[in-house]
Coordinates of C-alpha atoms and ligand atoms in Angstrom, one line a residue:
Chain A
M161 CA 7.9 -43.6 22.7
A162 CA 6.5 -45.4 25.7
F163 CA 8.7 -45.5 28.8
K164 CA 8.7 -48.2 31.4
D165 CA 7.0 -47.1 34.5
Y166 CA 9.6 -45.8 37.0
D167 CA 8.8 -44.8 40.5
F168 CA 9.4 -41.0 40.8
N169 CA 10.1 -41.6 44.5
D170 CA 13.0 -43.9 43.7
T171 CA 15.6 -41.1 43.8
Y172 CA 19.1 -40.7 45.0
F173 CA 20.8 -37.4 45.6
A174 CA 24.4 -37.6 46.8
T175 CA 25.6 -34.7 48.9
F176 CA 29.1 -33.2 48.8
D177 CA 30.4 -30.6 51.1
D178 CA 32.2 -28.5 48.6
E179 CA 31.3 -24.8 48.0
K180 CA 28.1 -24.3 46.1
A181 CA 27.6 -21.7 43.4
L182 CA 23.9 -22.3 42.9
V183 CA 21.3 -24.2 44.8
T184 CA 17.7 -24.8 43.6
K185 CA 14.9 -25.6 46.0
D186 CA 11.6 -27.2 45.0
I187 CA 11.6 -25.8 41.4
Q188 CA 8.3 -26.4 39.6
V189 CA 7.7 -25.3 36.0
Y190 CA 4.3 -24.9 34.4
Y191 CA 3.7 -24.2 30.7
G192 CA 0.2 -23.0 31.0
D193 CA -1.6 -26.0 32.7
N194 CA 1.2 -28.4 31.8
H195 CA 3.3 -29.1 34.9
A196 CA 6.4 -29.8 32.9
F197 CA 9.0 -29.9 35.7
H198 CA 8.7 -31.2 39.3
D199 CA 10.6 -30.7 42.5
G200 CA 14.0 -29.4 41.2
N201 CA 16.3 -29.7 44.3
L202 CA 19.9 -29.7 43.0
S203 CA 23.1 -28.0 44.1
F204 CA 25.9 -27.0 41.8
S205 CA 29.4 -27.0 43.1
R206 CA 31.7 -24.0 42.4
N207 CA 34.3 -24.5 39.6
K208 CA 32.9 -27.9 38.7
I209 CA 31.1 -29.1 35.6
T210 CA 27.7 -30.6 36.2
A211 CA 26.1 -32.5 33.3
L212 CA 22.3 -32.9 33.0
I213 CA 21.4 -36.0 31.1
G214 CA 18.1 -37.7 30.2
A215 CA 15.9 -38.6 27.3
S216 CA 14.4 -36.0 24.9
G217 CA 11.5 -34.2 26.6
S218 CA 12.7 -35.0 30.1
G219 CA 12.8 -31.3 31.1
K220 CA 16.6 -30.6 30.9
S221 CA 16.2 -27.4 28.9
T222 CA 13.2 -26.4 30.9
Y223 CA 15.1 -26.7 34.1
L224 CA 18.3 -25.1 32.8
R225 CA 16.4 -22.1 31.4
C226 CA 15.0 -21.4 34.9
L227 CA 18.5 -20.8 36.3
N228 CA 19.0 -17.5 34.5
R229 CA 15.3 -16.6 34.2
M230 CA 15.1 -17.3 30.5
N231 CA 11.7 -18.9 31.2
D232 CA 10.2 -15.6 32.3
D233 CA 8.1 -15.1 29.2
V234 CA 7.2 -18.7 28.4
A235 CA 6.5 -20.4 31.7
R236 CA 5.6 -20.0 35.3
V237 CA 8.4 -21.0 37.6
T238 CA 8.0 -21.5 41.4
G239 CA 10.6 -22.4 44.0
Q240 CA 13.8 -20.9 45.0
I241 CA 17.1 -20.4 43.2
M242 CA 19.7 -19.4 45.7
Y243 CA 22.7 -17.5 44.3
R244 CA 25.1 -15.6 46.7
G245 CA 22.6 -15.8 49.5
M246 CA 19.8 -14.4 47.4
N247 CA 16.7 -16.0 45.8
I248 CA 17.1 -14.9 42.2
N249 CA 13.7 -16.5 41.2
S250 CA 12.0 -13.7 43.2
S251 CA 10.1 -11.3 41.0
D252 CA 11.8 -8.2 42.5
V253 CA 15.2 -9.3 41.4
N254 CA 16.8 -7.5 38.5
V255 CA 16.9 -10.2 35.8
Y256 CA 19.3 -8.2 33.6
E257 CA 21.7 -8.3 36.5
V258 CA 21.1 -12.0 37.1
R259 CA 21.9 -12.8 33.5
S260 CA 25.1 -10.9 33.5
H261 CA 26.3 -13.2 36.4
I262 CA 24.8 -16.3 34.9
G263 CA 25.6 -16.6 31.2
M264 CA 24.1 -19.0 28.6
V265 CA 25.2 -20.8 25.5
F266 CA 22.6 -22.2 23.3
Q267 CA 22.3 -25.4 21.3
R268 CA 22.5 -23.7 17.9
P269 CA 25.2 -21.1 17.5
N270 CA 23.6 -17.7 17.4
P271 CA 26.2 -15.0 16.8
F272 CA 24.9 -11.5 16.2
A273 CA 24.9 -10.2 12.6
K274 CA 27.8 -8.0 13.6
S275 CA 31.6 -8.1 13.4
I276 CA 33.4 -10.7 15.6
R277 CA 34.6 -7.9 17.8
E278 CA 31.2 -6.3 18.2
N279 CA 29.7 -9.7 19.1
I280 CA 31.8 -9.5 22.2
T281 CA 31.8 -5.8 22.9
F282 CA 28.1 -5.0 22.2
A283 CA 26.7 -6.2 25.5
L284 CA 29.8 -5.0 27.5
K285 CA 29.2 -1.5 26.2
Q286 CA 25.5 -1.7 27.1
H287 CA 26.6 -2.6 30.6
G288 CA 28.7 0.5 30.8
L289 CA 32.2 -0.6 29.8
K290 CA 33.4 2.2 27.4
N291 CA 37.1 2.2 27.8
K292 CA 38.6 1.2 24.4
S293 CA 41.7 -0.6 25.7
E294 CA 39.7 -2.4 28.3
L295 CA 37.3 -3.6 25.6
D296 CA 40.1 -4.7 23.4
K297 CA 41.6 -6.6 26.3
R298 CA 38.2 -8.4 27.0
V299 CA 37.9 -9.3 23.3
E300 CA 41.3 -11.0 23.3
E301 CA 40.9 -12.6 26.7
S302 CA 37.5 -14.1 26.0
L303 CA 38.5 -15.3 22.5
R304 CA 41.6 -16.9 24.0
G305 CA 39.4 -18.4 26.7
A306 CA 37.1 -19.9 24.1
S307 CA 40.2 -21.2 22.1
L308 CA 39.2 -19.1 19.1
W309 CA 41.8 -16.2 19.2
D310 CA 44.3 -17.7 16.9
E311 CA 41.7 -18.5 14.2
V312 CA 40.2 -15.0 14.2
K313 CA 42.7 -12.5 15.4
D314 CA 43.4 -11.2 11.9
R315 CA 39.7 -10.7 11.1
L316 CA 38.1 -9.3 14.2
D317 CA 36.2 -6.7 12.1
K318 CA 34.8 -9.2 9.7
S319 CA 31.2 -10.4 10.0
A320 CA 30.7 -13.2 12.6
L321 CA 28.4 -14.8 10.1
S322 CA 31.4 -15.8 8.0
L323 CA 32.5 -18.2 10.8
S324 CA 32.0 -22.0 10.6
G325 CA 29.5 -23.6 12.9
G326 CA 32.1 -24.7 15.4
Q327 CA 33.9 -21.3 15.4
A328 CA 30.5 -19.5 15.7
Q329 CA 29.7 -21.6 18.8
R330 CA 33.1 -20.8 20.3
L331 CA 32.4 -17.2 19.6
C332 CA 29.1 -17.5 21.5
I333 CA 31.1 -19.0 24.4
A334 CA 33.6 -16.1 24.2
R335 CA 30.7 -13.7 24.1
A336 CA 29.3 -15.3 27.3
I337 CA 32.5 -15.3 29.2
A338 CA 33.4 -11.8 28.2
M339 CA 30.8 -10.7 30.6
K340 CA 32.8 -12.4 33.3
P341 CA 29.9 -14.4 34.7
D342 CA 30.1 -16.7 37.6
I343 CA 28.2 -19.5 36.1
L344 CA 27.8 -20.7 32.5
L345 CA 24.7 -22.6 31.4
M346 CA 25.1 -24.6 28.2
D347 CA 22.3 -26.4 26.4
E348 CA 23.8 -29.1 24.2
P349 CA 26.5 -26.6 23.0
A350 CA 28.2 -29.2 20.8
S351 CA 25.2 -31.1 19.4
A352 CA 25.2 -29.3 16.1
L353 CA 28.9 -29.7 15.5
D354 CA 31.3 -32.2 13.9
P355 CA 33.6 -34.3 16.1
I356 CA 36.6 -32.1 15.8
S357 CA 34.7 -28.9 16.7
T358 CA 33.1 -30.9 19.6
K359 CA 36.6 -31.9 20.8
N360 CA 37.6 -28.2 20.6
I361 CA 34.6 -27.2 22.7
E362 CA 35.3 -29.9 25.2
N363 CA 38.9 -28.8 25.6
T364 CA 37.6 -25.2 26.0
L365 CA 35.2 -26.3 28.8
N366 CA 38.0 -28.0 30.6
Q367 CA 40.0 -24.8 30.5
L368 CA 37.0 -22.7 31.6
K369 CA 36.4 -24.9 34.7
K370 CA 39.2 -23.1 36.5
D371 CA 37.2 -19.9 36.6
Y372 CA 33.6 -20.8 36.0
T373 CA 30.9 -23.1 37.3
I374 CA 29.4 -24.9 34.3
I375 CA 26.1 -26.6 34.0
I376 CA 25.8 -28.4 30.7
V377 CA 22.9 -30.3 29.1
T378 CA 24.1 -33.1 26.9
H379 CA 22.7 -36.1 25.0
N380 CA 26.1 -37.4 24.5
M381 CA 27.0 -39.8 27.3
Q382 CA 30.6 -40.1 26.4
Q383 CA 30.8 -36.4 26.5
A384 CA 29.2 -36.2 29.9
S385 CA 31.6 -38.8 31.3
R386 CA 34.6 -37.1 29.7
I387 CA 34.1 -33.6 30.8
S388 CA 31.8 -33.5 33.9
D389 CA 32.5 -33.8 37.6
Y390 CA 28.9 -34.4 38.6
T391 CA 25.9 -35.7 36.7
S392 CA 22.2 -35.5 37.2
F393 CA 19.7 -37.8 35.5
F394 CA 16.3 -36.4 34.4
H395 CA 13.2 -38.3 33.5
L396 CA 9.8 -37.1 32.5
G397 CA 10.1 -33.8 34.3
H398 CA 11.8 -35.1 37.4
A399 CA 15.5 -35.1 38.5
L400 CA 15.9 -38.7 39.7
E401 CA 19.6 -38.9 40.6
F402 CA 22.6 -36.8 41.3
D403 CA 26.1 -38.1 42.0
R404 CA 29.7 -37.9 40.9
T405 CA 29.9 -38.6 37.2
E406 CA 31.9 -41.8 37.4
R407 CA 29.4 -43.2 39.9
I408 CA 26.5 -42.4 37.7
F409 CA 28.1 -44.1 34.8
T410 CA 29.5 -47.2 36.7
N411 CA 27.3 -47.7 39.7
P412 CA 24.0 -45.7 39.7
H413 CA 21.6 -46.1 42.6
V414 CA 18.4 -45.5 40.7
K415 CA 16.9 -48.2 38.3
A416 CA 15.9 -45.6 35.7
T417 CA 19.4 -44.2 35.6
E418 CA 20.9 -47.6 35.2
D419 CA 18.5 -48.5 32.4
Y420 CA 19.2 -45.2 30.6
I421 CA 23.0 -45.6 30.9
S422 CA 22.9 -49.1 29.7
G423 CA 20.5 -48.5 26.9
N424 CA 17.6 -50.6 28.3
F425 CA 15.4 -47.6 28.5
G426 CA 11.9 -47.3 27.1
Chain B
M239 CA 5.2 -38.7 -16.3
N240 CA 8.8 -39.1 -15.2
P241 CA 10.0 -36.5 -12.7
K242 CA 12.7 -35.2 -15.0
I243 CA 10.1 -34.2 -17.7
A244 CA 7.7 -32.9 -15.1
N245 CA 10.5 -30.7 -13.7
K246 CA 11.4 -29.4 -17.2
I247 CA 7.7 -28.5 -17.9
A248 CA 7.4 -26.7 -14.5
D249 CA 10.6 -24.8 -15.2
A250 CA 9.4 -23.8 -18.7
V251 CA 6.0 -22.6 -17.3
I252 CA 7.7 -20.5 -14.7
Y253 CA 10.1 -19.0 -17.2
I254 CA 7.2 -18.1 -19.5
L255 CA 5.3 -16.4 -16.8
V256 CA 8.3 -14.5 -15.7
A257 CA 9.0 -13.5 -19.3
I258 CA 5.4 -12.2 -19.7
V259 CA 5.7 -10.0 -16.6
V260 CA 9.1 -8.7 -17.7
I261 CA 7.9 -8.0 -21.2
I262 CA 4.8 -6.2 -20.0
L263 CA 6.9 -4.1 -17.7
A264 CA 9.5 -3.4 -20.4
L265 CA 6.9 -2.4 -22.9
L266 CA 5.2 -0.1 -20.5
I267 CA 8.3 1.6 -19.3
G268 CA 9.8 1.6 -22.8
F269 CA 6.7 3.2 -24.2
I270 CA 6.5 5.9 -21.6
L271 CA 10.2 6.7 -21.9
I272 CA 10.4 6.7 -25.7
T273 CA 7.3 8.9 -26.1
G274 CA 8.4 11.1 -23.1
I275 CA 12.1 11.6 -23.2
P276 CA 12.2 13.7 -26.5
H277 CA 10.0 16.3 -24.6
I278 CA 12.3 16.5 -21.7
S279 CA 14.7 19.4 -21.8
W280 CA 16.5 21.6 -19.2
H281 CA 13.9 24.2 -20.0
F282 CA 11.0 21.7 -19.3
L283 CA 12.5 20.8 -15.9
T284 CA 13.3 24.3 -14.7
S285 CA 10.4 26.5 -15.8
V286 CA 7.0 26.9 -14.4
S287 CA 3.9 25.4 -15.9
Q288 CA 1.6 27.4 -18.2
S289 CA -2.2 27.3 -18.2
F290 CA -2.9 28.5 -21.6
S291 CA 0.2 28.9 -23.7
A292 CA 2.7 26.4 -24.9
G293 CA 6.2 25.9 -23.6
G294 CA 5.3 25.3 -19.9
G295 CA 7.6 23.3 -17.6
I296 CA 7.1 21.1 -14.5
R297 CA 9.6 22.6 -12.1
D298 CA 7.2 23.2 -9.2
Q299 CA 5.3 19.9 -9.7
L300 CA 8.5 17.9 -9.7
F301 CA 9.6 19.6 -6.5
N302 CA 6.2 19.2 -5.0
S303 CA 6.2 15.5 -5.6
I304 CA 9.5 15.1 -3.9
Y305 CA 8.7 17.4 -1.0
L306 CA 5.4 15.7 -0.5
L307 CA 7.2 12.3 -0.3
I308 CA 9.6 13.6 2.3
L309 CA 6.8 15.2 4.4
T310 CA 4.7 12.0 4.2
L311 CA 7.7 9.9 5.3
I312 CA 8.4 12.3 8.1
I313 CA 4.9 11.8 9.4
S314 CA 4.3 8.2 8.6
F315 CA 7.7 6.5 9.3
P316 CA 7.9 7.2 13.0
I317 CA 4.3 6.0 13.5
A318 CA 4.8 2.9 11.4
L319 CA 8.1 2.2 13.1
G320 CA 6.5 2.4 16.5
S321 CA 3.5 0.3 15.6
G322 CA 5.6 -2.2 13.6
I323 CA 7.9 -2.7 16.6
Y324 CA 4.9 -3.0 19.0
L325 CA 3.1 -5.6 16.8
A326 CA 6.2 -7.7 16.1
E327 CA 7.9 -7.6 19.5
Y328 CA 5.5 -6.6 22.3
A329 CA 1.9 -7.3 21.3
P330 CA 0.4 -10.3 23.0
K331 CA -1.1 -12.8 20.5
N332 CA -4.8 -12.3 21.3
W333 CA -8.0 -11.0 19.7
F334 CA -7.2 -7.4 20.3
T335 CA -3.9 -7.6 18.4
S336 CA -5.6 -9.4 15.5
L337 CA -8.3 -6.7 15.5
I338 CA -5.6 -4.1 15.1
Q339 CA -4.0 -6.2 12.3
T340 CA -7.3 -6.4 10.5
A341 CA -8.0 -2.7 10.9
I342 CA -4.6 -1.9 9.4
E343 CA -5.3 -4.2 6.4
V344 CA -8.7 -2.5 5.9
L345 CA -7.0 0.8 5.9
S346 CA -4.7 -0.2 3.1
S347 CA -7.6 -1.3 0.9
L348 CA -9.6 1.8 1.2
P349 CA -10.2 3.5 -2.2
S350 CA -8.0 6.5 -2.5
I351 CA -11.0 8.8 -3.5
I352 CA -12.7 8.0 -0.2
V353 CA -9.6 8.8 1.8
G354 CA -9.1 11.9 -0.3
L355 CA -12.7 13.1 0.4
F356 CA -12.4 12.2 4.1
C357 CA -9.2 14.2 4.5
Y358 CA -10.8 17.0 2.6
L359 CA -13.7 17.2 5.0
L360 CA -11.6 16.7 8.1
F361 CA -8.3 18.4 7.5
V362 CA -8.9 20.9 4.7
I363 CA -12.3 22.2 5.9
E364 CA -12.7 21.3 9.5
F365 CA -9.2 21.8 10.8
Q366 CA -8.7 24.6 8.2
L367 CA -5.4 23.3 6.9
G368 CA -6.7 24.3 3.4
F369 CA -5.4 22.8 0.2
S370 CA -1.9 22.3 1.3
I371 CA 1.1 20.0 1.1
L372 CA 0.5 19.1 4.8
S373 CA -3.1 18.0 4.0
G374 CA -1.8 16.0 1.2
A375 CA 0.9 14.4 3.3
I376 CA -1.7 13.5 6.0
A377 CA -3.9 11.8 3.3
L378 CA -1.0 9.9 1.9
T379 CA 0.0 8.8 5.4
F380 CA -3.3 6.8 5.4
F381 CA -2.0 4.7 2.5
N382 CA 1.5 4.7 3.7
L383 CA 0.9 3.5 7.3
P384 CA -0.4 0.0 6.5
L385 CA 2.3 -0.7 4.0
L386 CA 5.1 0.6 6.2
T387 CA 3.8 -1.0 9.4
R388 CA 3.4 -4.3 7.7
S389 CA 6.8 -4.4 6.2
I390 CA 8.5 -3.3 9.4
Q391 CA 6.5 -5.8 11.4
E392 CA 7.3 -8.6 8.9
S393 CA 11.0 -7.7 8.7
L394 CA 11.3 -7.8 12.4
E395 CA 9.4 -11.0 12.8
S396 CA 11.6 -12.7 10.2
V397 CA 14.6 -12.3 12.4
P398 CA 15.2 -15.6 14.2
D399 CA 14.2 -15.8 17.9
L400 CA 17.6 -17.1 18.7
Q401 CA 18.9 -13.6 18.3
R402 CA 16.5 -12.3 20.9
Q403 CA 17.4 -15.1 23.3
A404 CA 21.1 -14.3 22.8
G405 CA 20.5 -10.7 23.6
A406 CA 18.4 -11.6 26.7
S407 CA 21.0 -14.1 27.9
L408 CA 23.6 -11.3 27.9
G409 CA 21.5 -9.2 30.3
L410 CA 20.3 -6.8 27.6
S411 CA 16.9 -5.3 28.0
R412 CA 14.3 -6.1 25.3
W413 CA 14.5 -2.6 24.0
K414 CA 18.3 -2.7 23.6
T415 CA 18.0 -6.1 21.9
I416 CA 15.5 -4.8 19.4
T417 CA 17.2 -1.6 18.6
G418 CA 20.8 -2.9 18.7
I419 CA 20.5 -6.4 17.3
I420 CA 17.2 -7.1 15.7
F421 CA 16.6 -3.8 13.9
P422 CA 19.9 -3.8 11.9
I423 CA 19.1 -7.2 10.5
A424 CA 15.6 -6.0 9.5
I425 CA 16.9 -2.9 7.6
P426 CA 16.7 -4.4 4.0
G427 CA 13.1 -5.4 4.5
I428 CA 12.2 -2.0 5.9
I429 CA 13.8 -0.2 3.0
T430 CA 11.7 -2.3 0.6
G431 CA 8.6 -1.2 2.5
I432 CA 9.7 2.5 2.1
I433 CA 10.3 2.0 -1.6
L434 CA 6.9 0.4 -2.1
S435 CA 5.1 3.2 -0.2
A436 CA 7.1 5.9 -2.0
G437 CA 5.9 4.5 -5.3
R438 CA 2.4 5.0 -4.0
V439 CA 3.1 8.6 -3.0
F440 CA 4.6 9.5 -6.4
G441 CA 1.8 7.9 -8.3
E442 CA -1.2 9.0 -6.2
A443 CA -3.5 11.5 -7.8
A444 CA -7.1 11.0 -6.7
A445 CA -6.6 11.6 -3.0
L446 CA -4.3 14.6 -3.6
I447 CA -6.8 16.5 -5.8
Y448 CA -8.9 17.1 -2.7
T449 CA -6.1 17.7 -0.3
A450 CA -2.9 19.1 -1.8
G451 CA -5.0 20.8 -4.5
E452 CA -4.4 21.2 -8.2
S453 CA -2.8 24.6 -8.3
A454 CA 0.8 25.5 -8.3
P455 CA 1.2 29.1 -7.1
A456 CA 4.5 30.8 -7.8
I457 CA 7.1 29.9 -5.2
S458 CA 10.5 31.1 -4.6
Y459 CA 13.4 28.6 -4.2
S460 CA 15.6 31.2 -2.5
N461 CA 13.2 31.8 0.3
F462 CA 14.1 29.3 3.0
N463 CA 11.6 30.4 5.6
P464 CA 9.0 27.7 5.8
F465 CA 6.5 30.1 7.4
N466 CA 6.6 32.5 4.5
P467 CA 3.8 31.7 2.0
A468 CA 6.0 32.2 -1.0
S469 CA 8.7 29.8 0.3
F470 CA 9.2 26.5 -1.5
L471 CA 9.5 24.9 2.0
N472 CA 6.1 26.2 3.2
P473 CA 4.0 23.1 3.9
M474 CA 0.8 25.1 4.1
R475 CA 0.8 26.1 0.4
P476 CA -1.4 24.4 -2.2
A477 CA 0.8 22.1 -4.3
E478 CA 0.0 20.2 -7.4
T479 CA 2.2 17.1 -7.8
L480 CA 3.5 15.6 -11.0
A481 CA 0.9 12.8 -11.0
V482 CA -1.9 15.4 -10.5
H483 CA -0.4 17.5 -13.2
I484 CA -0.5 14.6 -15.6
W485 CA -4.1 13.9 -14.7
K486 CA -5.0 17.6 -15.2
V487 CA -3.4 18.3 -18.5
N488 CA -5.0 15.1 -19.8
T489 CA -8.5 16.0 -18.6
E490 CA -8.8 19.7 -18.7
G491 CA -5.5 21.0 -20.2
V492 CA -6.1 23.7 -22.8
T493 CA -2.4 24.3 -23.7
P494 CA -1.6 23.4 -27.3
D495 CA 1.2 21.2 -26.1
A496 CA -0.8 19.3 -23.5
S497 CA 0.0 15.8 -24.8
Q498 CA 3.8 16.6 -25.0
I499 CA 3.7 17.9 -21.4
S500 CA 1.9 14.8 -20.3
S501 CA 4.3 12.4 -22.0
G502 CA 7.3 14.3 -20.8
S503 CA 5.9 14.5 -17.2
S504 CA 5.2 10.7 -17.2
A505 CA 8.7 9.9 -18.3
V506 CA 10.2 12.3 -15.6
L507 CA 7.9 10.6 -13.0
I508 CA 9.2 7.1 -13.9
I509 CA 12.8 8.3 -13.9
V510 CA 12.4 9.9 -10.5
I511 CA 10.9 6.7 -9.1
L512 CA 13.7 4.6 -10.5
I513 CA 16.3 7.0 -9.1
F514 CA 14.6 6.9 -5.7
N515 CA 14.4 3.1 -5.7
L516 CA 18.1 2.7 -6.6
G517 CA 19.1 5.4 -4.1
A518 CA 17.1 3.8 -1.3
H519 CA 18.5 0.4 -2.1
Y520 CA 22.0 1.7 -2.1
L521 CA 21.5 3.7 1.1
G522 CA 19.9 0.7 2.8
K523 CA 22.6 -1.6 1.7
H524 CA 25.3 0.8 2.9
L525 CA 23.5 1.1 6.3
Y526 CA 23.0 -2.6 6.6
D527 CA 26.7 -3.4 5.8
K528 CA 27.8 -0.8 8.2
M529 CA 25.6 -2.0 11.1
T530 CA 26.2 -5.7 10.5
A531 CA 29.9 -5.6 9.5
S532 CA 29.1 -7.5 6.3
K533 CA 30.6 -6.2 3.1
Ligands
ATP180 N1 7.8 -23.4 25.2 C1 7.2 -24.5 25.6 N2 5.8 -24.5 25.7 C2 5.1 -25.6 26.1 N3 5.7 -26.7 26.5 C3 7.0 -26.8 26.4 C4 7.8 -25.7 26.0 N4 9.1 -26.1 26.0 C5 9.1 -27.4 26.4 N5 7.9 -27.8 26.7 C6 7.5 -29.2 27.1 O1 8.2 -29.4 28.3 C7 8.7 -30.8 28.4 C8 10.2 -30.8 28.6 O2 10.8 -30.2 27.5 P1 12.4 -29.8 27.4 O3 12.6 -29.0 26.2 O4 12.7 -29.2 28.7 O5 13.0 -31.2 27.3 P2 14.6 -31.6 27.1 O6 14.9 -32.6 28.1 O7 15.4 -30.4 27.0 O8 14.5 -32.4 25.7 P3 15.6 -32.4 24.5 O9 16.6 -33.3 24.9 O10 14.8 -32.9 23.4 O11 16.1 -31.0 24.3 C9 8.3 -31.4 27.0 O12 7.2 -32.2 27.3 C10 8.0 -30.2 26.2 O13 6.9 -30.6 25.3
MG181 MG1 16.5 -29.4 25.4

């Protein structure tokens, strides 16, 4: 696919003075010699949903994976990721700790080959939570949080592999929120699901917003406009625009964003 | 040719090939069992072998085979587990790793007589372990390691990367992810590797003649002190296994009932291997179900 040539200097980043949960400064990502992502300067507001949109290969996943250091083994990432006054992209930061504050849900549901209950308790136990009643409480809370409790409460000790795709994805969300993270990163969490499961997940996200800051990659523009407060548009490894979602979808500043939204792209 | 007919022909060819394999297997096992089972008796299983007179049993050889398997697994499984995990999960993909891979494969294709003689010179003579179960177990470790390492490595590698990413995203260390999440999924494949390598241990003769020896000195099953030379648990005593026994009675046996002993022993060997396979499968399945909550 050949894109029209857009000027990477034609950018627009709206600023808002709400509280920030995460701020990235000058993020660059290199896969070997391939400079795959340029100049990531975005701020994510607390308890809001920010959507990352853009064509396939525009670097959304690449950027998202930096935020909880999941690129550590695959790519070189420079720049700063400020979280609670600390640069978590620094090499002396404890990545395990970072990831317990910044959770992630993947595109394809990936429950562990364990019981539904253990899917949630396994990591909690490894992080030192041993108290049985506290664990049970977390299981119920997180499953309720992911709108899955009613469907699975009678079979918590059955294998998680027996769940449908949509249920499995909600279990993965439950597993992530059971850690009580601050921030949830989601890479197209509903793209492998049918419309009803998608609807379920979207409702879940709207609920979760009260307690979490959510950054979500999506290809589905209706979805972005339905659920997100802010949206950033990515193109060929550059973030070109950031604004309130309704502005991005009604009145974008950047030509590339406008073309992408209106389907005149490439 | 229309696809439907082509498909039918392909199906038929596959069925015929499978049938040939099954028939050969059934004939072989059937033959061994039919000629051997009539010679198996309680007396045969529980008495010691005789060098010159008829009526000898295989008690010690049978025990030696099983004991040798256990010792071999005790030595080789931890090493194979370590190297399998390293190769699958930690090793960088470079020339050094592929050199190790190749070395392992070469090891598995060494003729057993060569390994036997090598272990004879190094362990039996040089390290003065003498003809002993331990020397035999070390020799068998050479055959076992490649098979076990490979099967552990492949079982781990076949677990989707998404599982590792899920573990990492929850703040689990790589080691915890491997031991707690990846390993349980790999158990069935690892069990298959153990079964394959066990078959090799039960069936091996050439390498053992030079290492575990071909004599079966009298041992006591009530002496549980592994340091006592007469104890059945002593790993430093020479120990003829069932496979070596079969080879010996067929080549230099002078007992009048040599051929009956040979048939009976072969049948026992096959039955023991079958029992071991089924047992290992059952145990593996049980372990897998338990660790993965599937039933
Ligand atoms: N592990 C990797 N190794 C090398 N290059 C990679 C890797 N992952 C992504 N890339 C490259 O980085 C660029 C951005 O890819 P990325 O997966 O971030 O895009 P994306 O916006 O998430 O696309 P999609 O919408 O298809 O998921 C692409 O050119 C891709 O080929
Ligand atoms: Mg992506």
